[in-house]
Coordinates of C-alpha atoms in Angstrom, one line a residue:
X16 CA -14.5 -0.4 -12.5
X17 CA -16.5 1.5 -9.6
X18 CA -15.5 1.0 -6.7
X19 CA -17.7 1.7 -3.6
X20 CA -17.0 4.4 -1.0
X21 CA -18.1 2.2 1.9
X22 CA -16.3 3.7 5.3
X23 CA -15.3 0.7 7.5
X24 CA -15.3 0.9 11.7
X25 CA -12.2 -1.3 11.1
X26 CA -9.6 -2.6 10.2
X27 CA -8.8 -5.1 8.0
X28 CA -6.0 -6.4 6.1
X29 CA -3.2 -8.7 7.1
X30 CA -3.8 -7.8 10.8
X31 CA -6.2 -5.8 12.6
X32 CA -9.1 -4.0 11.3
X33 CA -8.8 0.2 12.5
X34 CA -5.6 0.9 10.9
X35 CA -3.8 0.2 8.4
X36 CA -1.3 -2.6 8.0
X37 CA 1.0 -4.4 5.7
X38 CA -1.1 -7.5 4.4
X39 CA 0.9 -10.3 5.6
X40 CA -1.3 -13.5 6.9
X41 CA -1.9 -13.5 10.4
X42 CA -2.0 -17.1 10.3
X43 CA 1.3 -18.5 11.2
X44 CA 2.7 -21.9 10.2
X45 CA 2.2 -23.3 7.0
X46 CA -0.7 -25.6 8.5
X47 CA -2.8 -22.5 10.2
X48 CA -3.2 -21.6 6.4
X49 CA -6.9 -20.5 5.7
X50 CA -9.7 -21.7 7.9
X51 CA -9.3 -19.9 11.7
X52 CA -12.1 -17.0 12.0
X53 CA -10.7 -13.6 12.5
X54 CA -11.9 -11.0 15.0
X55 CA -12.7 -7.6 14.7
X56 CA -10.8 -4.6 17.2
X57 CA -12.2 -1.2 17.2
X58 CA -10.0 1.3 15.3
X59 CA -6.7 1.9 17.0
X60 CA -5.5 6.0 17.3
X61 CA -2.7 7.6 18.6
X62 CA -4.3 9.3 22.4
X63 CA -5.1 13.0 21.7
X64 CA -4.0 13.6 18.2
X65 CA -5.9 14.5 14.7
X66 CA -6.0 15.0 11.4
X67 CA -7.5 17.8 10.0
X68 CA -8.2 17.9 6.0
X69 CA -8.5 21.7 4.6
X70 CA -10.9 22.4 1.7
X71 CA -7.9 24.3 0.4
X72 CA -4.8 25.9 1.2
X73 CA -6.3 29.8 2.2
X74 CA -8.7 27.8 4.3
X75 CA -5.6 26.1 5.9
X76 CA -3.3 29.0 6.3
X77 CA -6.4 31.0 7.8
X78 CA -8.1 28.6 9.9
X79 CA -4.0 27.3 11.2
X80 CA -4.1 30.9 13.5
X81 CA -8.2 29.9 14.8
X82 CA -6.8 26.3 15.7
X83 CA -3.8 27.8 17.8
X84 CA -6.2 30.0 19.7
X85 CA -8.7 27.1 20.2
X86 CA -5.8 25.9 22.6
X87 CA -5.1 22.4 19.8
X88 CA -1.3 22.4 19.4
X89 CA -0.4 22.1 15.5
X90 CA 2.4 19.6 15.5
X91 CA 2.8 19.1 11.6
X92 CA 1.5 20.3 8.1
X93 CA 1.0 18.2 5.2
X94 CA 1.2 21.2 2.3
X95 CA 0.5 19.1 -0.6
X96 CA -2.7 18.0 0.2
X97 CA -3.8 20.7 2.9
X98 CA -3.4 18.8 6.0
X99 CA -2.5 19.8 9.5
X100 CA -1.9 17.1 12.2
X101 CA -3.0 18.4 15.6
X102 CA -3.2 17.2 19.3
X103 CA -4.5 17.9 22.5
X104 CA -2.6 19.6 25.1
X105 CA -2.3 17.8 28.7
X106 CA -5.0 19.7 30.4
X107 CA -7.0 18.9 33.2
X108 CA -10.5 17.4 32.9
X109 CA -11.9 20.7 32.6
X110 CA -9.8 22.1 30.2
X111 CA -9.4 18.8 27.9
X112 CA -13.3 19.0 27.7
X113 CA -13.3 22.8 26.1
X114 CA -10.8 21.8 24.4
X115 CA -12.0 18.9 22.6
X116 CA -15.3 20.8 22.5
X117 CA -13.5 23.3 20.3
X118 CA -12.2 20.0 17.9
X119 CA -15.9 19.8 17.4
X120 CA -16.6 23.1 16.2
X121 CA -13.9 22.3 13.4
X122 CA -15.5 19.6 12.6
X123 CA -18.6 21.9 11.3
X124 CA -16.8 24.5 10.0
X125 CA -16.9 25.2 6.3
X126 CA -13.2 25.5 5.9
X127 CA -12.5 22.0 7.1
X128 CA -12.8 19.0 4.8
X129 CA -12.9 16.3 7.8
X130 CA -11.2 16.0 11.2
X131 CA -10.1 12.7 11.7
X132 CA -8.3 10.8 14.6
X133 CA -4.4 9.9 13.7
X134 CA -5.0 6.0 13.4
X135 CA -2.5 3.3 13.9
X136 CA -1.2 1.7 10.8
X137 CA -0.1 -2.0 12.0
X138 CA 1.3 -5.2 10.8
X139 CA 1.9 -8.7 11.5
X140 CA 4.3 -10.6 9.1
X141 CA 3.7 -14.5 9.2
X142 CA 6.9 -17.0 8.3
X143 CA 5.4 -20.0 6.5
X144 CA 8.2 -22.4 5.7
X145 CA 11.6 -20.6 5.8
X146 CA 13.3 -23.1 3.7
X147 CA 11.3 -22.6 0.6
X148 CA 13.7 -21.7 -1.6
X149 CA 11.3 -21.3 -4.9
X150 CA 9.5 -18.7 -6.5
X151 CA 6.4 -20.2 -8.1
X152 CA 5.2 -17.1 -8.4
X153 CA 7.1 -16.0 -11.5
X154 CA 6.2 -19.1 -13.4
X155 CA 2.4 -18.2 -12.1
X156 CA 2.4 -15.0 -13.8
X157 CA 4.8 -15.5 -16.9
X158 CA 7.4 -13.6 -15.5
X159 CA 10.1 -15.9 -17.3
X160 CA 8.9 -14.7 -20.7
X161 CA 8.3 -11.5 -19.4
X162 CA 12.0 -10.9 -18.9
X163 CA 13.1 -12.1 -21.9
X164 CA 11.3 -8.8 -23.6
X165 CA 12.2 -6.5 -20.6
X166 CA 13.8 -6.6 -17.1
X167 CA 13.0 -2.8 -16.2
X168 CA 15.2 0.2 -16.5
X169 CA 17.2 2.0 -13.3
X170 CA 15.3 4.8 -14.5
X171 CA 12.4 3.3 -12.6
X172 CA 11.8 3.5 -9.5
X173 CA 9.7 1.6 -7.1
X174 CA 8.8 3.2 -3.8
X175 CA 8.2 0.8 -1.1
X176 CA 6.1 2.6 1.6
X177 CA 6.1 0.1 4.4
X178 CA 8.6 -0.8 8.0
X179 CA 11.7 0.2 6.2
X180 CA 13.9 -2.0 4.3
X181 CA 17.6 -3.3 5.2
X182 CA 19.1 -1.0 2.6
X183 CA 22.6 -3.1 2.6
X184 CA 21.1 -6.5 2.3
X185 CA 23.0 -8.5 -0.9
X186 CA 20.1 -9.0 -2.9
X187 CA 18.9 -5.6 -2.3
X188 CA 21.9 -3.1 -2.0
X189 CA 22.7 -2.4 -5.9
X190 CA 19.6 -0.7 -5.8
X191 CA 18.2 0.9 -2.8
X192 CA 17.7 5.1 -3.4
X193 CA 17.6 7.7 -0.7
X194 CA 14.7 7.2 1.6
X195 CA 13.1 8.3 4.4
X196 CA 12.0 7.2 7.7
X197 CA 8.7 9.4 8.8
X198 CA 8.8 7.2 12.1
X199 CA 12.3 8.7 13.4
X200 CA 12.5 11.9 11.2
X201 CA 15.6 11.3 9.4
X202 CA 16.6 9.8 6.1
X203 CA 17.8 6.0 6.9
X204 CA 14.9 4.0 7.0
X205 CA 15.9 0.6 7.7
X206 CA 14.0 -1.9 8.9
X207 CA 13.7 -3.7 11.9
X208 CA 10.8 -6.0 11.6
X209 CA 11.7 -7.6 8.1
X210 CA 8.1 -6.7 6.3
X211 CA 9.0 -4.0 3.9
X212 CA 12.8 -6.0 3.5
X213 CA 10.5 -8.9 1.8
X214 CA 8.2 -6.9 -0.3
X215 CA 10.9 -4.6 -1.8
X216 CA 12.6 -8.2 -2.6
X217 CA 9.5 -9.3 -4.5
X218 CA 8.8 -6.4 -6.4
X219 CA 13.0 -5.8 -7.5
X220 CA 15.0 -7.8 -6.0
X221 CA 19.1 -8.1 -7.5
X222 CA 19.4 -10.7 -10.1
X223 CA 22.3 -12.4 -12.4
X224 CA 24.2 -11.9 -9.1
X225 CA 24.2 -16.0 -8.4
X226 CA 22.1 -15.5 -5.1
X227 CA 18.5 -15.7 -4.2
X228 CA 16.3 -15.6 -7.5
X229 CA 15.1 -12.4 -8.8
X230 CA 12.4 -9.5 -8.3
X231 CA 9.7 -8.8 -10.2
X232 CA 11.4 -5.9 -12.1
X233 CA 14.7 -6.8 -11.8
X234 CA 16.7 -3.4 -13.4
X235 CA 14.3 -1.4 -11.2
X236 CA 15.5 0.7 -8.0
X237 CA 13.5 1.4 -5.0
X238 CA 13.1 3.7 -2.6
X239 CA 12.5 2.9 0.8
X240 CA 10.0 5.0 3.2
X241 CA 9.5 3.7 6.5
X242 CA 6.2 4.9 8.0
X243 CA 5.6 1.8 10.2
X244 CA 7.3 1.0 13.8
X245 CA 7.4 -2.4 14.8
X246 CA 4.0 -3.2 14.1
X247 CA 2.1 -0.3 14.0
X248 CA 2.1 3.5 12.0
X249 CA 0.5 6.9 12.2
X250 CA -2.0 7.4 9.1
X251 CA -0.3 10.9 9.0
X252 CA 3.0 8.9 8.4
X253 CA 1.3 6.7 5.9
X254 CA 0.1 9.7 4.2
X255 CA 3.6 12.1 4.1
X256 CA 5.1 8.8 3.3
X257 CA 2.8 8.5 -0.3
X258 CA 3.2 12.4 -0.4
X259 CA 7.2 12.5 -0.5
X260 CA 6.8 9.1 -3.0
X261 CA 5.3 11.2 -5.1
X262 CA 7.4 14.1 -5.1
X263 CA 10.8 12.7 -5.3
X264 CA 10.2 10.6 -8.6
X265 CA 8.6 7.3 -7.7
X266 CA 7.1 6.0 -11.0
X267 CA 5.3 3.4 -9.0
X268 CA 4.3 3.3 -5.0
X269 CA 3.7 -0.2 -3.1
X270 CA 1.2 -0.1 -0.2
X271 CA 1.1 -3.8 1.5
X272 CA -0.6 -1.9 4.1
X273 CA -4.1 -0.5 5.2
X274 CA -7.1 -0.5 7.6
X275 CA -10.3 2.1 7.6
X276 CA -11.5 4.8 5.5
X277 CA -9.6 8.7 5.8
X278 CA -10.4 11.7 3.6
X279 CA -6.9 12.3 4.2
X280 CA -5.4 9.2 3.2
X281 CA -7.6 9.5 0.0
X282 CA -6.0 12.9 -0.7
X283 CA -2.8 11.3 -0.4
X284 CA -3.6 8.5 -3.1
X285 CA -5.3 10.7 -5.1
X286 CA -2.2 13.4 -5.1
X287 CA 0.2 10.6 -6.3
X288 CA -1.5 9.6 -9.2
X289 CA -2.2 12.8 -10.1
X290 CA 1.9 13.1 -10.3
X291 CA 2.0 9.8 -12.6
X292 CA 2.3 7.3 -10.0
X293 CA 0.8 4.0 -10.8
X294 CA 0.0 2.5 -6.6
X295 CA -0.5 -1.0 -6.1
X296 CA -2.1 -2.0 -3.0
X297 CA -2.8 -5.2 -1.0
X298 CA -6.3 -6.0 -0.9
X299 CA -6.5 -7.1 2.9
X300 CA -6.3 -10.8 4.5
X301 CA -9.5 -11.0 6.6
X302 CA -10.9 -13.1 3.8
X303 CA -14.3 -11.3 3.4
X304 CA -16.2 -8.9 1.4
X305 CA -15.5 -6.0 2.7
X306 CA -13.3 -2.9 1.3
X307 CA -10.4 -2.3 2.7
X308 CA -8.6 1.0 2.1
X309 CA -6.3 2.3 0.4
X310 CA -6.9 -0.1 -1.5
X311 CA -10.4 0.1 -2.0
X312 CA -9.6 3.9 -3.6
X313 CA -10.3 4.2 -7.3
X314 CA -6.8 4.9 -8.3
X315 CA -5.2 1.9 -6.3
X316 CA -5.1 -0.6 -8.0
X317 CA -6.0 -3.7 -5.2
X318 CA -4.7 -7.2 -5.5
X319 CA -6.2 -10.1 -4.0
X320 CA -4.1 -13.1 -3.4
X321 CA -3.8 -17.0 -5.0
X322 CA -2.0 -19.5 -3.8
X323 CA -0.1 -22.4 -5.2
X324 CA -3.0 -24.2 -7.1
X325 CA -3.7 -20.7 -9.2
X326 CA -6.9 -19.9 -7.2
X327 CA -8.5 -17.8 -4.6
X328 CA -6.3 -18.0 -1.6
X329 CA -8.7 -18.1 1.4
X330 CA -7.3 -15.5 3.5
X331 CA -7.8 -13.0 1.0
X332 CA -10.3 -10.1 0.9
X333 CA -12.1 -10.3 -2.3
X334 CA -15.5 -8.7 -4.5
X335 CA -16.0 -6.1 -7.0
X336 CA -13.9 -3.7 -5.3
X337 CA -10.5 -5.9 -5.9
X338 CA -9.3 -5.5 -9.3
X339 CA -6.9 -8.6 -10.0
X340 CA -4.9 -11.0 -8.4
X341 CA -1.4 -12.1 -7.9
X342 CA 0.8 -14.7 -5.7
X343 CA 0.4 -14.5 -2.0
X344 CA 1.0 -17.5 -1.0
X345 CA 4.3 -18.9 0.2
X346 CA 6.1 -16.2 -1.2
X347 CA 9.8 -16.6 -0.7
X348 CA 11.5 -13.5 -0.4
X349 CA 14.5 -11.4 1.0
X350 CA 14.1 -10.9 5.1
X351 CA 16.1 -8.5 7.3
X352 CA 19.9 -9.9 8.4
X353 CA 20.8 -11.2 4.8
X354 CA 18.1 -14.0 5.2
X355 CA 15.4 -15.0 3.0
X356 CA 12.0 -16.6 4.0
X357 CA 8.8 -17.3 2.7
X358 CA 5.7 -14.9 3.9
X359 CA 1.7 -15.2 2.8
X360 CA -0.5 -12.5 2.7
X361 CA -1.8 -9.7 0.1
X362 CA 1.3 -7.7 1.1
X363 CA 3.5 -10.5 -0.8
X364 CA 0.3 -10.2 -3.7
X365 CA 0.7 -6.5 -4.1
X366 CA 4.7 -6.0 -4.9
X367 CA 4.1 -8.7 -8.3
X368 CA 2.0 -6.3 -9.0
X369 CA 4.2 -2.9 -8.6
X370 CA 7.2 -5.1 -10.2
X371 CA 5.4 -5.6 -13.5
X372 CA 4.3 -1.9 -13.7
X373 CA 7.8 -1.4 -13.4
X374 CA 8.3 -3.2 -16.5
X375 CA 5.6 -1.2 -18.2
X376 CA 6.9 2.0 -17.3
X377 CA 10.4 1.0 -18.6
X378 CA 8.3 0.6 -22.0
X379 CA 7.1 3.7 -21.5
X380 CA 3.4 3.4 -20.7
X381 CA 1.6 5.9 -18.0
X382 CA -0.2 5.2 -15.0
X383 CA -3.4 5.2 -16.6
X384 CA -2.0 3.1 -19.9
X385 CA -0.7 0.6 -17.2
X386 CA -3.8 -0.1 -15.4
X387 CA -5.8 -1.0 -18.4
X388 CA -3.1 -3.1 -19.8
X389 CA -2.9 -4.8 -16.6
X390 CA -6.3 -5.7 -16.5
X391 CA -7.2 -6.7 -20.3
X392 CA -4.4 -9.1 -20.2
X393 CA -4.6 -10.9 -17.0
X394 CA -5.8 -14.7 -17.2
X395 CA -9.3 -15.1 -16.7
X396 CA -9.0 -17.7 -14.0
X397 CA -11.4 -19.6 -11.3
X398 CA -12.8 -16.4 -9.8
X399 CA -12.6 -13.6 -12.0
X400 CA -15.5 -11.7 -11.6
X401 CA -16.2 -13.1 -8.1
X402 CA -13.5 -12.6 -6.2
X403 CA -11.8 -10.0 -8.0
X404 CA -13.0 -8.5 -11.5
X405 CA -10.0 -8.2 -14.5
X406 CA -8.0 -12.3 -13.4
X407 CA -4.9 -12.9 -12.1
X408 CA -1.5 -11.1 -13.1
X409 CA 0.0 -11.8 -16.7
X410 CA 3.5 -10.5 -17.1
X411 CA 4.5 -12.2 -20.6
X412 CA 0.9 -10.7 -21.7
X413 CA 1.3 -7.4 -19.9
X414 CA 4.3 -6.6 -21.6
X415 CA 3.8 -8.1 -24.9
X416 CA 0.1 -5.9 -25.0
X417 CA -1.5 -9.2 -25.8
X418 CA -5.0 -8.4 -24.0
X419 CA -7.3 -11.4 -23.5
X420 CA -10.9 -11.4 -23.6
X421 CA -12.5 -9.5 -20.3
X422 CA -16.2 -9.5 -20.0
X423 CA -16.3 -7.0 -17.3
X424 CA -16.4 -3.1 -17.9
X425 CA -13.2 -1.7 -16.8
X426 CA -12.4 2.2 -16.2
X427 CA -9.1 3.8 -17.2
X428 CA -8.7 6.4 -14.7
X429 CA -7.0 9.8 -15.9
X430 CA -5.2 12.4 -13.4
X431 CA -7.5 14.4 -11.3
X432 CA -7.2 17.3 -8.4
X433 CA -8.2 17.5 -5.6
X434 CA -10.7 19.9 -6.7
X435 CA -12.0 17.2 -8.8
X436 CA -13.2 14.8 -5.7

């Protein structure tokens, strides 16, 4: 399926348009559901810093000495995908104006893929009705027959790139890897607003263990990267997060996050499934027509959200550029000090996703195997080809390889390099 390289002035997912966010609802309370109108905000940054994208790693290692004349302070590297992250000294007026004059010379310089400001990643998680204690979901999907043909494998793991996740939390603790938190610098990324807590419990939580229900991929074990503080992240977080995902031997990367269009964050996404990753991604909760990235990246695969009565929940984002659907509404999952609660948004969408990739990967399907069987066998429901293009999530089908009948064209996407953009 094509997807459109459209670059947004926004953000949009769960929260505000500039940056990127998990894609919880911003509409709190089960009765503010679906209908209030959402606003736009100008792309968020963090003051004086920026990301500069390298057409390759001599232009970077050359063109690293020219920036450090200039008088821009290089405050961190991204090797794998040639990226340096940069700021401003704080100069006087006079001084901040060459300064930033010579930012702009970089921007025309041959060696330099893009120069782009270091924006703000944010969410907003939404509790619906804390004392939901089902999980339609699974029954939505198949899951139930899904699990009697697979429950995963420990050999699989799940990154959950997000606000952390509270690593000793019972349903959760079997299975939590080592992490890292790009916020603080140092390897316990726990989490202190409870979003990244209730995806990982979606897509793996602990089961058999007579409490809570179950994940997605239930023998699967996730590692936790925590690239968002409070409600807010650095897109040069965002991006070392999927980088180090990659690298350490996630099979499959969650992003219930995003917000506007980087050449850097694309790099990123493109880098990961170049090393086999398979990345689900929330398709946004503004509830319009309008690509939202990551997720809007050919090789993320973007889920739109349903709700309870199997169809198009209304604070979804939705069009050709969202490939499938999944539960978003109501979602009851594991929250941050041993609770559980029930969240809406694409971020509770995504992690069905990433859950039943896990279960194909236990099979031993790649990426690209797993995002055409994900598609051929979802159910062709009230909106396929409208709202998103391949239907809404399958699990008994995905992992039986029963396809059902798609009449939309869909690409399988095979590894690429950088080079190849």
């Amino acid at each position: 399926m094509y997807k459109p390289r459209v670059l947004l002035f926004f953000l949009t997912l769960v929260l505000l348009p500039t940056c990127c966010f998990p894609a919880t609802s911003r509409y709190v309370g089960a009765q503010a559901s679906n209908t209030q109108p959402i606003s736009h905000i100008e792309p968020e940054a963090v003051p004086g810093e920026y990301v500069i994208t390298w057409q390759d790693d001599l232009s970077m290692s050359v063109g690293l000495a020219d920036v450090q004349l200039s008088g821009i302070q290089v405050i961190d590297h991204i090797d794998a995908i040639n990226t340096s992250i940069v700021t401003l000294p704080d100069f006087t007026t006079s001084q901040l104006q060459n300064t930033q004059t010579e930012l702009d010379k970089f921007r025309n310089d041959p060696r330099v893929a893009a120069v782009e400001p270091n924006y703000y990643y944010k969410t907003l998680t939404s509790p619906n009705d804390p004392h939901i204690v089902d999980q339609w979901g699974w029954n939505a999907i198949n899951a139930y027959a899904a699990w009697d043909i697979t429950k995963g494998s420990s050999n699989v793991v799940i990154a959950v790139v997000d606000t952390g996740i509270q690593q000793d939390h019972p349903d959760l603790d079997s299975k939590i890897l080592a992490g890292y938190d790009f916020v603080d610098g140092d390897t316990s990324p726990d989490d202190s607003v409870g979003h990244g807590t209730h995806v990982a419990g979606i897509a793996a939580a602990e089961t058999d263990n007579q409490s809570f229900g179950a994940g997605a991929c239930p023998l699967c074990t996730i590692m936790p990267i925590r690239v968002i503080e409070d409600r807010r992240g650095k897109l040069s977080d965002v991006v070392a997060g999927i980088i180090y995902a990659a690298d350490n031997g996630a099979q499959v990367i969650n992003l219930s996050l995003g917000g506007v269009e980087a050449v850097a964050l694309e790099n990123a996404i493109n880098y990961a499934w170049g090393q086999g990753a398979f990345l689900a991604c929330a398709a946004g909760n503004n509830g319009e027509n309008k690509s939202f990235y990551p997720a809007a990246y050919a090789h993320c695969l973007s889920v739109a959200a349903t709700d309870r009565n199997d169809t198009w929940a209304l604070f979804s984002n939705y069009g050709e550029w969202v490939d499938m659907a999944a539960p978003g509404s109501s979602i009851y999952s594991t929250l941050t000090n041993n609770d559980y609660g029930s969240l809406i948004g694409t971020s509770m969408a995504a992690p069905h996703v990433a859950g039943i990739a896990g279960l194909l990967f236990s099979q031993g399907l790649t990426n690209s195997q797993i995002r055409g069987r994900l598609c051929t066998t979802a159910d062709d429901i009230a909106g396929t080809g409208t709202y998103w293009q391949c239907g809404r999530l399958n699990a008994s089908r995905a992992v039986e390889g029963h396809n059902t009948v798609n009449p939309f064209p869909y690409t399988v996407y095979l590894p690429l390099t950088l080079a190849d953009q």
